[in-house]
Coordinates of N, CA and C in Angstrom, one line a residue:
X1 N 0.8 -1.2 0.0 CA 0.0 0.0 0.0 C 0.9 1.3 0.0
X2 N 0.3 2.3 -0.5 CA 1.1 3.6 -0.6 C 1.4 4.1 0.8
X3 N 0.5 3.9 1.7 CA 0.7 4.4 3.1 C 1.9 3.6 3.7
X4 N 2.0 2.3 3.5 CA 3.1 1.5 4.0 C 4.4 1.9 3.4
X5 N 4.4 2.2 2.1 CA 5.6 2.6 1.4 C 6.1 4.0 1.9
X6 N 5.1 4.9 2.2 CA 5.4 6.2 2.7 C 6.0 6.1 4.1
X7 N 5.4 5.2 4.9 CA 5.9 5.0 6.3 C 7.3 4.4 6.3
X8 N 7.5 3.4 5.4 CA 8.9 2.8 5.3 C 9.9 3.8 4.9
X9 N 9.6 4.7 3.9 CA 10.5 5.7 3.5 C 10.8 6.7 4.6
X10 N 9.7 7.0 5.4 CA 9.9 8.0 6.5 C 10.8 7.4 7.6
X11 N 10.7 6.1 7.8 CA 11.5 5.4 8.9 C 13.0 5.3 8.5
X12 N 13.3 5.5 7.2 CA 14.6 5.4 6.7 C 15.4 6.8 6.9
X13 N 14.6 7.8 7.2 CA 15.2 9.1 7.5 C 15.9 9.1 8.8
X14 N 17.1 9.7 8.9 CA 17.9 9.6 10.2 C 17.1 10.2 11.4
X15 N 17.5 9.8 12.6 CA 16.7 10.0 13.8 C 16.3 11.4 14.0
X16 N 17.3 12.3 14.1 CA 17.0 13.7 14.4 C 16.1 14.4 13.4
X17 N 16.5 14.2 12.1 CA 15.7 14.8 11.0 C 14.3 14.3 11.1
X18 N 14.1 13.0 11.3 CA 12.8 12.4 11.4 C 12.0 12.9 12.5
X19 N 12.6 13.1 13.7 CA 11.9 13.6 14.8 C 11.5 15.0 14.6
X20 N 12.4 15.9 14.1 CA 12.1 17.3 13.9 C 11.0 17.5 12.8
X21 N 11.1 16.7 11.7 CA 10.1 16.8 10.6 C 8.7 16.4 11.2
X22 N 8.7 15.3 11.9 CA 7.4 14.8 12.4 C 6.8 15.8 13.4
X23 N 7.6 16.4 14.2 CA 7.1 17.4 15.2 C 6.5 18.6 14.5
X24 N 7.2 19.1 13.4 CA 6.7 20.2 12.6 C 5.3 19.9 12.0
X25 N 5.2 18.7 11.4 CA 4.0 18.3 10.7 C 2.9 18.1 11.7
X26 N 3.1 17.5 12.8 CA 2.1 17.2 13.8 C 1.6 18.5 14.5
X27 N 2.6 19.5 14.7 CA 2.2 20.8 15.3 C 1.3 21.5 14.3
X28 N 1.6 21.5 13.0 CA 0.8 22.2 12.0 C -0.6 21.6 11.9
X29 N -0.6 20.3 11.9 CA -1.9 19.6 11.8 C -2.7 19.9 13.1
X30 N -2.1 19.9 14.3 CA -2.9 20.2 15.5 C -3.5 21.6 15.4
X31 N -2.8 22.6 14.8 CA -3.3 23.9 14.7 C -4.5 23.9 13.7
X32 N -4.3 23.2 12.6 CA -5.3 23.2 11.6 C -6.6 22.5 12.1
X33 N -6.5 21.5 13.0 CA -7.6 20.8 13.6 C -8.1 21.6 14.8
X34 N -7.6 22.7 15.1 CA -8.0 23.6 16.2 C -7.8 22.9 17.5
X35 N -6.8 21.9 17.6 CA -6.5 21.4 18.9 C -5.5 22.3 19.6
X36 N -4.8 23.1 18.8 CA -3.9 24.1 19.3 C -4.1 25.4 18.6
X37 N -3.7 26.5 19.2 CA -3.7 27.8 18.6 C -2.3 28.3 18.5
X38 N -2.0 29.1 17.4 CA -0.7 29.7 17.3 C -0.3 30.6 18.5
X39 N -1.4 31.1 19.1 CA -1.1 31.9 20.3 C -0.6 31.1 21.5
X40 N -0.8 29.8 21.4 CA -0.2 28.9 22.4 C 1.2 28.5 22.1
X41 N 1.7 28.8 20.9 CA 3.0 28.3 20.4 C 4.1 29.4 20.3
X42 N 3.7 30.6 20.1 CA 4.7 31.6 19.7 C 5.6 32.0 20.9
X43 N 6.7 32.5 20.6 CA 7.7 32.8 21.7 C 7.3 34.2 22.3
X44 N 7.1 34.1 23.6 CA 6.7 35.3 24.4 C 7.5 35.3 25.7
X45 N 8.5 36.1 25.8 CA 9.4 36.1 27.0 C 8.6 36.2 28.3
X46 N 7.6 37.1 28.3 CA 6.8 37.4 29.5 C 6.1 36.1 29.9
X47 N 5.5 35.4 29.0 CA 4.7 34.2 29.3 C 5.7 33.0 29.7
X48 N 6.9 33.0 29.1 CA 7.9 32.0 29.4 C 8.4 32.1 30.8
X49 N 8.8 33.3 31.2 CA 9.5 33.5 32.4 C 8.7 34.0 33.6
X50 N 7.5 34.6 33.3 CA 6.6 35.0 34.3 C 5.5 34.0 34.6
X51 N 5.0 33.4 33.5 CA 3.9 32.4 33.6 C 4.4 31.0 33.5
X52 N 5.7 30.8 33.3 CA 6.3 29.5 33.2 C 5.8 28.6 32.1
X53 N 5.4 29.2 31.0 CA 5.0 28.5 29.8 C 6.2 28.1 29.0
X54 N 7.0 27.3 29.6 CA 8.3 27.0 29.0 C 8.3 26.2 27.7
X55 N 7.1 25.6 27.4 CA 7.0 24.9 26.1 C 7.2 25.8 24.9
X56 N 6.9 27.1 25.1 CA 7.1 28.0 24.0 C 8.5 28.1 23.5
X57 N 9.5 27.8 24.3 CA 10.9 27.8 23.9 C 11.1 26.8 22.8
X58 N 10.2 25.7 22.7 CA 10.4 24.7 21.7 C 9.4 24.9 20.6
X59 N 8.1 25.1 21.0 CA 7.0 25.1 19.9 C 7.2 26.2 18.9
X60 N 7.9 27.3 19.2 CA 8.0 28.4 18.2 C 8.9 27.9 17.1
X61 N 9.7 26.8 17.3 CA 10.5 26.3 16.2 C 9.8 25.2 15.4
X62 N 8.6 24.9 15.7 CA 7.8 23.8 15.1 C 6.7 24.2 14.2
X63 N 6.3 25.5 14.3 CA 5.1 26.0 13.5 C 5.6 26.9 12.4
X64 N 5.2 26.5 11.1 CA 5.6 27.3 9.9 C 4.4 28.0 9.3
X65 N 3.3 28.1 10.0 CA 2.1 28.8 9.4 C 0.9 27.9 9.2
X66 N -0.3 28.4 9.2 CA -1.5 27.6 9.0 C -1.6 27.0 7.6
X67 N -2.3 26.0 7.5 CA -2.5 25.4 6.2 C -3.3 26.3 5.3
X68 N -2.9 26.3 4.0 CA -3.5 27.2 3.1 C -2.5 27.3 1.9
X69 N -2.9 28.1 0.9 CA -2.1 28.2 -0.3 C -0.6 28.5 0.0
X70 N -0.4 29.5 0.9 CA 1.0 29.9 1.2 C 1.7 28.8 1.8
X71 N 1.1 28.1 2.7 CA 1.7 27.0 3.4 C 2.1 25.9 2.5
X72 N 1.2 25.4 1.6 CA 1.5 24.4 0.7 C 2.5 24.8 -0.4
X73 N 2.5 26.0 -0.8 CA 3.5 26.5 -1.7 C 4.9 26.4 -1.1
X74 N 5.0 26.8 0.2 CA 6.2 26.7 0.9 C 6.7 25.3 1.1
X75 N 5.7 24.4 1.5 CA 6.1 23.0 1.7 C 6.5 22.3 0.4
X76 N 6.0 22.7 -0.7 CA 6.3 22.1 -2.0 C 7.6 22.6 -2.6
X77 N 7.8 23.9 -2.4 CA 9.0 24.5 -3.1 C 10.0 25.1 -2.2
X78 N 9.7 25.4 -1.0 CA 10.7 26.1 -0.2 C 11.3 25.3 1.0
X79 N 10.4 24.8 1.9 CA 10.8 24.1 3.1 C 11.4 22.7 2.8
X80 N 11.0 22.0 1.8 CA 11.7 20.7 1.6 C 13.2 20.8 1.4
X81 N 13.7 21.9 0.9 CA 15.1 22.1 0.7 C 15.8 22.1 2.0
X82 N 15.4 22.9 3.0 CA 16.1 22.9 4.3 C 16.1 21.5 5.0
X83 N 14.9 20.9 5.0 CA 14.8 19.6 5.6 C 15.7 18.5 4.9
X84 N 15.8 18.7 3.6 CA 16.6 17.8 2.8 C 18.1 17.9 3.2
X85 N 18.5 19.2 3.4 CA 19.9 19.4 3.8 C 20.1 19.1 5.3
X86 N 19.1 19.1 6.1 CA 19.2 18.6 7.5 C 19.5 17.1 7.4
X87 N 18.8 16.4 6.5 CA 19.1 15.0 6.4 C 20.5 14.7 5.9
X88 N 20.9 15.5 4.9 CA 22.3 15.4 4.4 C 23.3 15.6 5.4
X89 N 23.1 16.6 6.3 CA 24.0 16.9 7.4 C 24.1 15.7 8.3
X90 N 23.0 15.1 8.7 CA 23.0 14.0 9.6 C 23.6 12.8 9.0
X91 N 23.4 12.6 7.7 CA 24.0 11.4 7.1 C 25.4 11.6 6.6
X92 N 25.9 12.9 6.6 CA 27.2 13.2 6.2 C 28.2 13.5 7.3
X93 N 28.4 14.7 7.6 CA 29.4 15.1 8.6 C 29.0 14.7 10.0
X94 N 27.7 14.5 10.2 CA 27.3 14.1 11.6 C 27.0 12.6 11.7
X95 N 27.4 11.8 10.7 CA 27.1 10.4 10.7 C 27.8 9.7 11.9
X96 N 27.0 9.0 12.7 CA 27.5 8.4 13.9 C 27.7 9.4 15.1
X97 N 27.3 10.6 14.9 CA 27.5 11.7 15.9 C 26.1 12.3 16.3
X98 N 25.2 11.5 16.6 CA 23.8 12.0 16.9 C 23.8 13.0 18.0
X99 N 24.6 12.7 19.1 CA 24.6 13.7 20.2 C 25.1 15.0 19.8
X100 N 26.2 15.0 18.9 CA 26.7 16.3 18.4 C 25.7 17.0 17.6
X101 N 24.9 16.3 16.8 CA 23.9 16.9 15.9 C 22.8 17.5 16.8
X102 N 22.4 16.8 17.8 CA 21.4 17.3 18.7 C 21.9 18.6 19.4
X103 N 23.2 18.6 19.8 CA 23.8 19.7 20.4 C 23.8 20.9 19.5
X104 N 24.0 20.7 18.2 CA 24.0 21.8 17.3 C 22.6 22.4 17.2
X105 N 21.5 21.6 17.3 CA 20.1 22.1 17.4 C 20.0 23.0 18.6
X106 N 20.5 22.5 19.8 CA 20.3 23.2 21.0 C 21.1 24.5 21.0
X107 N 22.3 24.5 20.5 CA 23.1 25.7 20.4 C 22.4 26.7 19.5
X108 N 22.0 26.3 18.3 CA 21.3 27.2 17.4 C 20.0 27.7 18.0
X109 N 19.2 26.9 18.7 CA 18.0 27.3 19.3 C 18.1 28.3 20.4
X110 N 19.1 28.1 21.3 CA 19.4 29.0 22.4 C 19.8 30.4 21.8
X111 N 20.8 30.3 20.9 CA 21.3 31.6 20.4 C 20.3 32.4 19.6
X112 N 19.4 31.7 18.8 CA 18.4 32.3 18.1 C 17.3 32.9 19.0
X113 N 17.0 32.2 20.1 CA 16.1 32.7 21.1 C 16.6 34.0 21.7
X114 N 17.9 34.1 22.1 CA 18.4 35.3 22.6 C 18.5 36.4 21.7
X115 N 18.9 36.1 20.4 CA 18.9 37.2 19.4 C 17.5 37.6 18.9
X116 N 16.6 36.6 19.0 CA 15.2 36.9 18.6 C 14.6 37.9 19.5
X117 N 15.0 38.0 20.8 CA 14.5 38.9 21.7 C 14.7 40.4 21.2
X118 N 15.8 40.6 20.5 CA 16.2 41.9 20.0 C 15.3 42.3 18.8
X119 N 14.8 41.3 18.1 CA 14.0 41.6 16.9 C 12.6 41.3 17.0
X120 N 12.1 41.0 18.2 CA 10.7 40.6 18.5 C 10.2 39.6 17.5
X121 N 11.0 38.5 17.4 CA 10.6 37.4 16.5 C 9.8 36.4 17.3
X122 N 8.7 35.9 16.7 CA 7.8 35.0 17.5 C 7.9 33.6 17.1
X123 N 8.3 33.3 15.8 CA 8.4 32.0 15.3 C 9.8 31.9 14.6
X124 N 10.6 30.9 15.0 CA 12.0 30.8 14.6 C 12.3 29.5 13.8
X125 N 11.3 28.8 13.4 CA 11.5 27.5 12.7 C 12.3 27.8 11.4
X126 N 11.9 28.8 10.7 CA 12.6 29.1 9.4 C 14.0 29.4 9.6
X127 N 14.3 30.2 10.7 CA 15.7 30.5 11.0 C 16.5 29.3 11.3
X128 N 15.9 28.3 12.0 CA 16.7 27.1 12.3 C 17.0 26.3 11.1
X129 N 16.0 26.2 10.1 CA 16.3 25.4 8.9 C 17.3 26.2 8.0
X130 N 17.3 27.5 8.0 CA 18.3 28.2 7.3 C 19.7 28.0 7.9
X131 N 19.8 27.9 9.2 CA 21.0 27.6 9.9 C 21.6 26.3 9.4
X132 N 20.7 25.3 9.3 CA 21.1 23.9 8.9 C 21.6 24.0 7.4
X133 N 20.9 24.7 6.6 CA 21.4 24.9 5.2 C 22.7 25.5 5.1
X134 N 22.9 26.6 5.9 CA 24.2 27.3 5.9 C 25.4 26.4 6.3
X135 N 25.2 25.7 7.4 CA 26.3 24.8 7.9 C 26.6 23.7 6.8
X136 N 25.5 23.1 6.2 CA 25.8 22.1 5.2 C 26.5 22.8 4.0
X137 N 26.1 23.9 3.6 CA 26.7 24.6 2.4 C 28.2 24.9 2.6
X138 N 28.5 25.3 3.8 CA 29.9 25.7 4.1 C 30.8 24.4 4.2
X139 N 30.2 23.3 4.6 CA 31.0 22.1 4.7 C 31.1 21.3 3.4
X140 N 30.3 21.8 2.4 CA 30.3 21.2 1.1 C 30.5 22.2 0.0
X141 N 31.6 23.0 0.0 CA 31.7 24.2 -0.9 C 31.8 23.8 -2.3
X142 N 32.3 22.6 -2.6 CA 32.5 22.2 -4.0 C 31.2 21.7 -4.7
X143 N 30.2 21.4 -3.9 CA 29.0 20.8 -4.4 C 28.2 21.9 -5.2
X144 N 27.7 21.5 -6.4 CA 26.9 22.4 -7.2 C 25.4 22.1 -6.9
X145 N 24.7 23.2 -6.7 CA 23.2 23.0 -6.4 C 22.4 23.6 -7.5
X146 N 21.4 22.8 -7.9 CA 20.4 23.2 -8.9 C 19.3 23.8 -8.2
X147 N 19.1 25.1 -8.4 CA 18.0 25.9 -7.7 C 16.8 26.0 -8.6
X148 N 15.8 25.1 -8.2 CA 14.5 25.0 -8.9 C 14.6 24.8 -10.4
X149 N 15.8 24.2 -10.9 CA 15.9 24.1 -12.3 C 16.2 25.3 -13.1
X150 N 16.4 26.5 -12.4 CA 16.7 27.7 -13.0 C 18.1 28.1 -13.0
X151 N 18.8 27.9 -11.8 CA 20.2 28.3 -11.6 C 21.0 27.2 -11.1
X152 N 22.2 27.2 -11.4 CA 23.2 26.2 -10.8 C 24.4 27.0 -10.3
X153 N 24.7 26.8 -9.0 CA 25.7 27.5 -8.4 C 26.4 26.7 -7.3
X154 N 27.5 27.2 -6.7 CA 28.2 26.5 -5.6 C 27.3 26.5 -4.4
X155 N 27.5 25.5 -3.5 CA 26.6 25.4 -2.3 C 26.7 26.6 -1.4
X156 N 27.8 27.3 -1.2 CA 27.8 28.4 -0.2 C 26.8 29.5 -0.6
X157 N 26.4 29.6 -1.9 CA 25.4 30.6 -2.3 C 24.0 30.2 -1.9
X158 N 23.7 29.0 -1.5 CA 22.4 28.5 -1.4 C 21.6 29.3 -0.3
X159 N 22.1 29.5 0.9 CA 21.4 30.3 1.9 C 20.9 31.6 1.4
X160 N 21.8 32.3 0.7 CA 21.5 33.6 0.1 C 20.4 33.5 -0.9
X161 N 20.5 32.5 -1.7 CA 19.4 32.3 -2.8 C 18.1 32.1 -2.1
X162 N 18.0 31.3 -1.0 CA 16.8 31.0 -0.3 C 16.3 32.3 0.3
X163 N 17.2 33.1 0.8 CA 16.8 34.4 1.4 C 16.2 35.3 0.3
X164 N 16.8 35.4 -0.9 CA 16.3 36.1 -2.0 C 14.9 35.7 -2.5
X165 N 14.7 34.3 -2.5 CA 13.5 33.8 -2.9 C 12.4 34.1 -1.8
X166 N 12.8 34.1 -0.6 CA 11.8 34.5 0.5 C 11.4 36.0 0.3
X167 N 12.4 36.8 -0.1 CA 12.1 38.2 -0.3 C 11.1 38.4 -1.4
X168 N 11.3 37.6 -2.5 CA 10.3 37.6 -3.6 C 8.9 37.2 -3.2
X169 N 8.8 36.3 -2.3 CA 7.5 35.9 -1.8 C 6.8 37.0 -0.9
X170 N 7.6 38.0 -0.6 CA 7.0 39.1 0.3 C 7.2 38.8 1.8
X171 N 8.1 37.9 2.1 CA 8.4 37.6 3.5 C 9.5 38.5 4.0
X172 N 9.6 38.7 5.3 CA 10.7 39.4 5.9 C 11.9 38.5 5.9
X173 N 13.1 39.2 5.6 CA 14.3 38.4 5.5 C 15.1 38.4 6.8
X174 N 14.5 39.1 7.9 CA 15.1 39.1 9.2 C 15.4 37.7 9.7
X175 N 14.4 36.9 9.6 CA 14.5 35.5 10.1 C 15.6 34.8 9.3
X176 N 15.7 34.9 8.0 CA 16.7 34.3 7.2 C 18.1 34.8 7.6
X177 N 18.2 36.1 7.8 CA 19.5 36.7 8.2 C 19.9 36.1 9.6
X178 N 18.9 35.9 10.5 CA 19.2 35.4 11.8 C 19.8 34.0 11.7
X179 N 19.1 33.1 10.8 CA 19.6 31.8 10.6 C 21.0 31.7 10.0
X180 N 21.3 32.6 9.0 CA 22.6 32.7 8.4 C 23.6 33.1 9.5
X181 N 23.3 34.1 10.3 CA 24.2 34.6 11.3 C 24.6 33.5 12.3
X182 N 23.6 32.8 12.8 CA 23.8 31.8 13.8 C 24.5 30.6 13.2
X183 N 24.2 30.3 11.9 CA 24.9 29.2 11.2 C 26.4 29.5 11.1
X184 N 26.7 30.8 10.8 CA 28.1 31.2 10.6 C 28.8 31.1 12.0
X185 N 28.2 31.5 13.0 CA 28.8 31.4 14.4 C 29.1 30.0 14.7
X186 N 28.2 29.1 14.4 CA 28.4 27.7 14.7 C 29.6 27.2 13.8
X187 N 29.5 27.5 12.6 CA 30.5 27.0 11.6 C 31.9 27.5 12.0
X188 N 32.0 28.8 12.4 CA 33.3 29.4 12.8 C 33.8 28.7 14.1
X189 N 33.0 28.5 15.1 CA 33.4 27.9 16.3 C 33.8 26.4 16.2
X190 N 33.1 25.7 15.3 CA 33.3 24.3 15.2 C 34.3 23.9 14.1
X191 N 34.4 24.7 13.0 CA 35.2 24.2 11.9 C 36.4 25.1 11.7
X192 N 36.3 26.4 12.0 CA 37.4 27.4 11.6 C 38.3 27.6 12.8
X193 N 37.8 28.1 13.9 CA 38.6 28.5 15.1 C 39.5 27.3 15.6
X194 N 39.0 26.1 15.7 CA 39.9 25.0 16.2 C 41.1 24.8 15.3
X195 N 41.0 25.2 14.1 CA 42.2 24.9 13.2 C 43.1 26.1 13.0
X196 N 42.8 27.2 13.8 CA 43.7 28.4 13.8 C 44.8 28.2 14.8
X197 N 45.9 28.8 14.6 CA 47.0 28.8 15.6 C 46.5 29.2 17.0
X198 N 46.7 28.3 17.9 CA 46.2 28.6 19.3 C 44.8 28.4 19.5
X199 N 44.1 27.9 18.5 CA 42.6 27.7 18.6 C 42.3 26.4 19.2
X200 N 41.1 26.2 19.7 CA 40.7 24.9 20.2 C 39.2 24.8 20.0
X201 N 38.7 23.6 20.1 CA 37.2 23.4 20.0 C 36.5 23.8 21.2
X202 N 35.6 24.8 21.0 CA 34.9 25.4 22.2 C 33.5 24.7 22.3
X203 N 32.9 24.2 21.3 CA 31.6 23.6 21.4 C 31.7 22.1 21.7
X204 N 31.7 21.8 22.9 CA 31.8 20.4 23.4 C 30.4 19.9 23.8
X205 N 30.1 18.8 23.2 CA 28.7 18.2 23.5 C 28.6 17.9 25.0
X206 N 27.6 18.4 25.7 CA 27.5 18.1 27.1 C 27.3 16.7 27.5
X207 N 27.7 16.3 28.7 CA 27.7 14.9 29.1 C 26.3 14.3 29.1
X208 N 25.3 15.2 29.4 CA 23.9 14.7 29.5 C 23.4 14.2 28.2
X209 N 24.0 14.7 27.1 CA 23.6 14.3 25.7 C 24.4 13.0 25.3
X210 N 25.6 12.9 25.8 CA 26.5 11.9 25.4 C 27.2 11.3 26.6
X211 N 26.5 10.6 27.5 CA 27.2 10.1 28.7 C 28.2 9.0 28.3
X212 N 29.5 9.2 28.7 CA 30.5 8.3 28.3 C 30.6 8.3 26.8
X213 N 30.6 7.1 26.2 CA 30.6 7.0 24.8 C 29.3 6.4 24.3
X214 N 28.2 6.6 25.0 CA 26.9 6.2 24.6 C 26.0 7.4 24.4
X215 N 25.1 7.3 23.4 CA 24.2 8.3 23.1 C 22.8 7.7 22.7
X216 N 21.7 8.3 23.2 CA 20.4 7.8 22.8 C 20.0 8.2 21.4
X217 N 19.6 7.2 20.6 CA 19.1 7.6 19.3 C 17.9 6.7 19.0
X218 N 17.1 7.1 18.0 CA 15.9 6.3 17.6 C 16.4 5.3 16.5
X219 N 16.1 4.0 16.7 CA 16.4 3.0 15.7 C 15.2 2.2 15.5
X220 N 15.1 1.6 14.3 CA 14.1 0.6 14.0 C 14.4 -0.7 14.8
X221 N 13.3 -1.3 15.3 CA 13.5 -2.6 15.9 C 13.8 -3.6 14.9
X222 N 14.2 -4.8 15.3 CA 14.5 -5.8 14.3 C 13.3 -6.3 13.5
X223 N 12.1 -6.0 14.0 CA 10.9 -6.4 13.3 C 10.5 -5.3 12.3
X224 N 11.2 -4.1 12.3 CA 10.8 -3.1 11.4 C 9.6 -2.3 11.9
X225 N 9.3 -2.3 13.2 CA 8.1 -1.6 13.7 C 8.5 -0.2 14.0
X226 N 7.6 0.6 14.6 CA 7.9 2.0 14.9 C 9.1 2.1 15.8
X227 N 10.0 3.1 15.5 CA 11.2 3.2 16.2 C 11.1 3.4 17.7
X228 N 12.0 2.7 18.4 CA 12.0 2.8 19.9 C 13.3 3.4 20.3
X229 N 13.3 4.0 21.5 CA 14.5 4.7 22.0 C 15.5 3.6 22.5
X230 N 16.6 3.6 22.0 CA 17.7 2.6 22.4 C 18.9 3.4 22.8
X231 N 19.8 2.8 23.6 CA 21.1 3.3 23.8 C 22.0 2.5 23.0
X232 N 22.7 3.2 22.1 CA 23.7 2.5 21.2 C 25.0 3.2 21.3
X233 N 26.0 2.4 21.0 CA 27.4 3.0 21.0 C 27.6 3.9 19.8
X234 N 28.0 5.2 20.1 CA 28.2 6.2 19.0 C 29.5 6.0 18.4
X235 N 29.6 5.8 17.1 CA 30.8 5.7 16.4 C 31.1 7.0 15.7
X236 N 32.4 7.4 15.9 CA 32.8 8.7 15.3 C 32.6 8.6 13.8
X237 N 31.9 9.5 13.2 CA 31.7 9.5 11.8 C 32.7 10.4 11.1
X238 N 32.4 10.8 9.8 CA 33.3 11.6 9.0 C 33.4 13.0 9.7
X239 N 34.5 13.6 9.6 CA 34.8 14.9 10.2 C 33.9 16.0 9.7
X240 N 33.9 17.2 10.3 CA 33.1 18.3 9.9 C 33.2 18.7 8.5
X241 N 34.4 18.5 7.9 CA 34.6 19.0 6.6 C 34.3 18.0 5.5
X242 N 34.0 16.8 5.9 CA 33.8 15.7 4.9 C 32.5 15.8 4.2
X243 N 32.4 15.1 3.1 CA 31.1 15.1 2.4 C 30.9 13.7 1.8
X244 N 29.6 13.3 1.9 CA 29.3 11.9 1.4 C 28.5 12.1 0.1
X245 N 28.6 13.3 -0.5 CA 27.8 13.6 -1.7 C 28.6 13.5 -3.0
X246 N 28.0 13.0 -4.0 CA 28.7 13.0 -5.3 C 27.8 13.6 -6.4
X247 N 26.5 13.6 -6.2 CA 25.6 14.1 -7.2 C 25.3 15.6 -6.9
X248 N 24.8 16.3 -7.9 CA 24.3 17.7 -7.7 C 22.9 17.7 -7.1
X249 N 22.7 18.2 -5.9 CA 21.4 18.2 -5.3 C 20.5 19.2 -6.0
X250 N 19.2 18.9 -6.0 CA 18.2 19.7 -6.6 C 17.2 20.1 -5.6
X251 N 16.8 21.4 -5.6 CA 15.7 21.8 -4.7 C 14.4 21.4 -5.2

């Protein structure tokens, strides 16, 4: 059945990408079914720190807008690209480093939340996906990207192309700029500064994410059923600058 094929394909997606994508889809569906309201999800410092509605620190990264023409247009032509590069990151330079990948999400989310306070930004999901695209593009500078079949360019130009496309759609580019800025900070601290004279790696994955040499990840059970949380030994994957890609990605 088509449903079973779709589920099988979904379960082949790496753990973190799968979890984040599912959370975004379920959150949007809950809003559409009126089980949740966007007013319950957006980032509001007063409600977070005075009313202790701490879930807003997470939910503002999961909602990309109500269902409608704009939402489906973005889902078909804009957002699949960032999620695709999220998967490429997890399968490439973060292969076997699930805890490090989760820490990148946490680092980006915390920094975006702090910077978002300055710009009164309420939903930061797009900024997070742009950050993922930026990090992937800088770690794969020689990869050529086909942009909607119209343009072909080197990967480092991709975040800026997405920002330009967002501008053409009439959206604010402040969120895109935030994602690019945070992505560059992460890339500099993780890939550039440690290789400079006197430099060292500053972004160390906390022990609560990676106790010893074990890290929790979602894996399929041997029967191929819905993924269960297991503790498996993390094997160091390719380094930050490596790439497992040989073909030209298409948006």
